[in-house]
Amino acid sequence: MLKRADVKLIVKSQRGMSLVEILIALTLLAIAGTFVVQNVFQSLEEGKVSSTKIQIGKIGEILRDYRRKCGSYPSTDQGLDALIAKPTSGKECKKYPPNAFIESGKIPADPWENEFVYESDGKRYELVSLGSDGEEGGEEEFDKDISSKDL
């Protein structure tokens, strides 16, 4: 049979956590969560930068194909639209493929959903992603422009 002292001991051991203990545990979880979220965000942004470099490389391959068939890169005025529809202005491309150079009919955007900036004099080109801020330049790590000249 249980004695009164044994009952008190059992009741004391089943007591819950105090409010202060719960707040301390929540604070520690919040701090740990902050570090996890920062690392996930950093990894996501690094992935976007890598993806942008790959996209610039692939579009560069298509532009080189355009140059092989048409004799020059599309002008700045013609832009990347020359890869999805035969240009009607500027130098004519007699060997333009019937399905265009990008058959989907859509110029891909960079991973931040911004259009690439394209400039060309017909002999050389530069393709630029404006980074996460979508503005020229950029000081922060992921705001910096990514250019085909840097690859």
PDB file of N, CA and C in Angstrom, residues 45 48-49 52 56 110-117 128-147:
ATOM      1  N   GLU A  45      19.949  31.037 -52.887  1.00  0.00           N
ATOM      2  CA  GLU A  45      20.523  32.119 -53.700  1.00  0.00           C
ATOM      3  C   GLU A  45      21.759  31.647 -54.459  1.00  0.00           C
ATOM      4  N   LYS A  48      20.603  29.853 -57.428  1.00  0.00           N
ATOM      5  CA  LYS A  48      20.124  30.760 -58.480  1.00  0.00           C
ATOM      6  C   LYS A  48      21.286  31.343 -59.269  1.00  0.00           C
ATOM      7  N   VAL A  49      22.382  31.677 -58.588  1.00  0.00           N
ATOM      8  CA  VAL A  49      23.562  32.205 -59.284  1.00  0.00           C
ATOM      9  C   VAL A  49      24.129  31.142 -60.223  1.00  0.00           C
ATOM     10  N   THR A  52      21.879  30.737 -63.197  1.00  0.00           N
ATOM     11  CA  THR A  52      22.006  31.873 -64.116  1.00  0.00           C
ATOM     12  C   THR A  52      23.219  31.695 -65.016  1.00  0.00           C
ATOM     13  N   ILE A  56      23.078  31.497 -69.058  1.00  0.00           N
ATOM     14  CA  ILE A  56      23.859  32.395 -69.920  1.00  0.00           C
ATOM     15  C   ILE A  56      24.701  31.566 -70.885  1.00  0.00           C
ATOM     16  N   ASP A 110      15.794  35.046 -66.081  1.00  0.00           N
ATOM     17  CA  ASP A 110      16.767  34.538 -65.111  1.00  0.00           C
ATOM     18  C   ASP A 110      16.007  33.997 -63.888  1.00  0.00           C
ATOM     19  N   PRO A 111      16.689  33.337 -62.976  1.00  0.00           N
ATOM     20  CA  PRO A 111      15.992  32.735 -61.827  1.00  0.00           C
ATOM     21  C   PRO A 111      15.247  33.720 -60.927  1.00  0.00           C
ATOM     22  N   TRP A 112      15.533  35.012 -61.051  1.00  0.00           N
ATOM     23  CA  TRP A 112      14.820  36.024 -60.266  1.00  0.00           C
ATOM     24  C   TRP A 112      13.662  36.607 -61.069  1.00  0.00           C
ATOM     25  N   GLU A 113      13.329  35.955 -62.199  1.00  0.00           N
ATOM     26  CA  GLU A 113      12.217  36.340 -63.076  1.00  0.00           C
ATOM     27  C   GLU A 113      12.438  37.686 -63.767  1.00  0.00           C
ATOM     28  N   ASN A 114      13.706  38.067 -63.965  1.00  0.00           N
ATOM     29  CA  ASN A 114      14.053  39.280 -64.708  1.00  0.00           C
ATOM     30  C   ASN A 114      14.536  38.891 -66.099  1.00  0.00           C
ATOM     31  N   GLU A 115      14.319  39.771 -67.059  1.00  0.00           N
ATOM     32  CA  GLU A 115      14.818  39.529 -68.406  1.00  0.00           C
ATOM     33  C   GLU A 115      16.327  39.729 -68.437  1.00  0.00           C
ATOM     34  N   PHE A 116      16.997  38.978 -69.297  1.00  0.00           N
ATOM     35  CA  PHE A 116      18.423  39.181 -69.508  1.00  0.00           C
ATOM     36  C   PHE A 116      18.627  40.469 -70.307  1.00  0.00           C
ATOM     37  N   VAL A 117      19.717  41.155 -70.058  1.00  0.00           N
ATOM     38  CA  VAL A 117      20.084  42.347 -70.822  1.00  0.00           C
ATOM     39  C   VAL A 117      21.042  41.885 -71.913  1.00  0.00           C
ATOM     40  N   VAL A 128      23.664  39.722 -69.841  1.00  0.00           N
ATOM     41  CA  VAL A 128      23.806  40.053 -68.424  1.00  0.00           C
ATOM     42  C   VAL A 128      22.509  39.762 -67.674  1.00  0.00           C
ATOM     43  N   SER A 129      22.671  39.150 -66.498  1.00  0.00           N
ATOM     44  CA  SER A 129      21.579  39.054 -65.528  1.00  0.00           C
ATOM     45  C   SER A 129      21.869  40.099 -64.466  1.00  0.00           C
ATOM     46  N   LEU A 130      20.853  40.848 -64.071  1.00  0.00           N
ATOM     47  CA  LEU A 130      21.052  41.931 -63.109  1.00  0.00           C
ATOM     48  C   LEU A 130      21.046  41.450 -61.658  1.00  0.00           C
ATOM     49  N   GLY A 131      21.004  40.158 -61.435  1.00  0.00           N
ATOM     50  CA  GLY A 131      21.070  39.618 -60.085  1.00  0.00           C
ATOM     51  C   GLY A 131      19.748  39.735 -59.345  1.00  0.00           C
ATOM     52  N   SER A 132      19.809  39.472 -58.047  1.00  0.00           N
ATOM     53  CA  SER A 132      18.568  39.397 -57.265  1.00  0.00           C
ATOM     54  C   SER A 132      17.861  40.734 -57.108  1.00  0.00           C
ATOM     55  N   ASP A 133      18.614  41.847 -57.186  1.00  0.00           N
ATOM     56  CA  ASP A 133      17.966  43.156 -57.014  1.00  0.00           C
ATOM     57  C   ASP A 133      17.349  43.670 -58.312  1.00  0.00           C
ATOM     58  N   GLY A 134      17.679  43.064 -59.457  1.00  0.00           N
ATOM     59  CA  GLY A 134      17.104  43.474 -60.733  1.00  0.00           C
ATOM     60  C   GLY A 134      17.567  44.838 -61.209  1.00  0.00           C
ATOM     61  N   GLU A 135      18.653  45.345 -60.623  1.00  0.00           N
ATOM     62  CA  GLU A 135      19.183  46.662 -60.991  1.00  0.00           C
ATOM     63  C   GLU A 135      20.638  46.529 -61.381  1.00  0.00           C
ATOM     64  N   GLU A 136      21.077  47.420 -62.263  1.00  0.00           N
ATOM     65  CA  GLU A 136      22.453  47.389 -62.726  1.00  0.00           C
ATOM     66  C   GLU A 136      23.419  47.611 -61.564  1.00  0.00           C
ATOM     67  N   GLY A 137      24.520  46.879 -61.602  1.00  0.00           N
ATOM     68  CA  GLY A 137      25.521  46.994 -60.536  1.00  0.00           C
ATOM     69  C   GLY A 137      25.201  46.037 -59.420  1.00  0.00           C
ATOM     70  N   GLY A 138      25.199  46.544 -58.228  1.00  0.00           N
ATOM     71  CA  GLY A 138      24.882  45.710 -57.069  1.00  0.00           C
ATOM     72  C   GLY A 138      26.095  45.516 -56.189  1.00  0.00           C
ATOM     73  N   GLU A 139      25.928  45.767 -54.916  1.00  0.00           N
ATOM     74  CA  GLU A 139      27.030  45.666 -53.963  1.00  0.00           C
ATOM     75  C   GLU A 139      27.001  44.350 -53.198  1.00  0.00           C
ATOM     76  N   GLU A 140      25.832  43.893 -52.835  1.00  0.00           N
ATOM     77  CA  GLU A 140      25.712  42.676 -52.037  1.00  0.00           C
ATOM     78  C   GLU A 140      26.059  41.450 -52.886  1.00  0.00           C
ATOM     79  N   GLU A 141      26.335  40.359 -52.219  1.00  0.00           N
ATOM     80  CA  GLU A 141      26.800  39.141 -52.887  1.00  0.00           C
ATOM     81  C   GLU A 141      25.878  38.679 -54.015  1.00  0.00           C
ATOM     82  N   PHE A 142      24.577  38.655 -53.779  1.00  0.00           N
ATOM     83  CA  PHE A 142      23.648  38.131 -54.781  1.00  0.00           C
ATOM     84  C   PHE A 142      23.013  39.225 -55.629  1.00  0.00           C
ATOM     85  N   ASP A 143      23.317  40.482 -55.344  1.00  0.00           N
ATOM     86  CA  ASP A 143      22.806  41.601 -56.138  1.00  0.00           C
ATOM     87  C   ASP A 143      23.720  41.907 -57.324  1.00  0.00           C
ATOM     88  N   LYS A 144      24.933  41.378 -57.319  1.00  0.00           N
ATOM     89  CA  LYS A 144      25.896  41.679 -58.381  1.00  0.00           C
ATOM     90  C   LYS A 144      25.414  41.135 -59.715  1.00  0.00           C
ATOM     91  N   ASP A 145      25.744  41.888 -60.781  1.00  0.00           N
ATOM     92  CA  ASP A 145      25.410  41.455 -62.132  1.00  0.00           C
ATOM     93  C   ASP A 145      26.239  40.233 -62.503  1.00  0.00           C
ATOM     94  N   ILE A 146      25.649  39.365 -63.313  1.00  0.00           N
ATOM     95  CA  ILE A 146      26.340  38.181 -63.822  1.00  0.00           C
ATOM     96  C   ILE A 146      26.399  38.337 -65.331  1.00  0.00           C
ATOM     97  N   SER A 147      27.607  38.413 -65.874  1.00  0.00           N
ATOM     98  CA  SER A 147      27.791  38.716 -67.294  1.00  0.00           C
ATOM     99  C   SER A 147      28.450  37.554 -68.028  1.00  0.00           C
TER     100      SER A 147
END
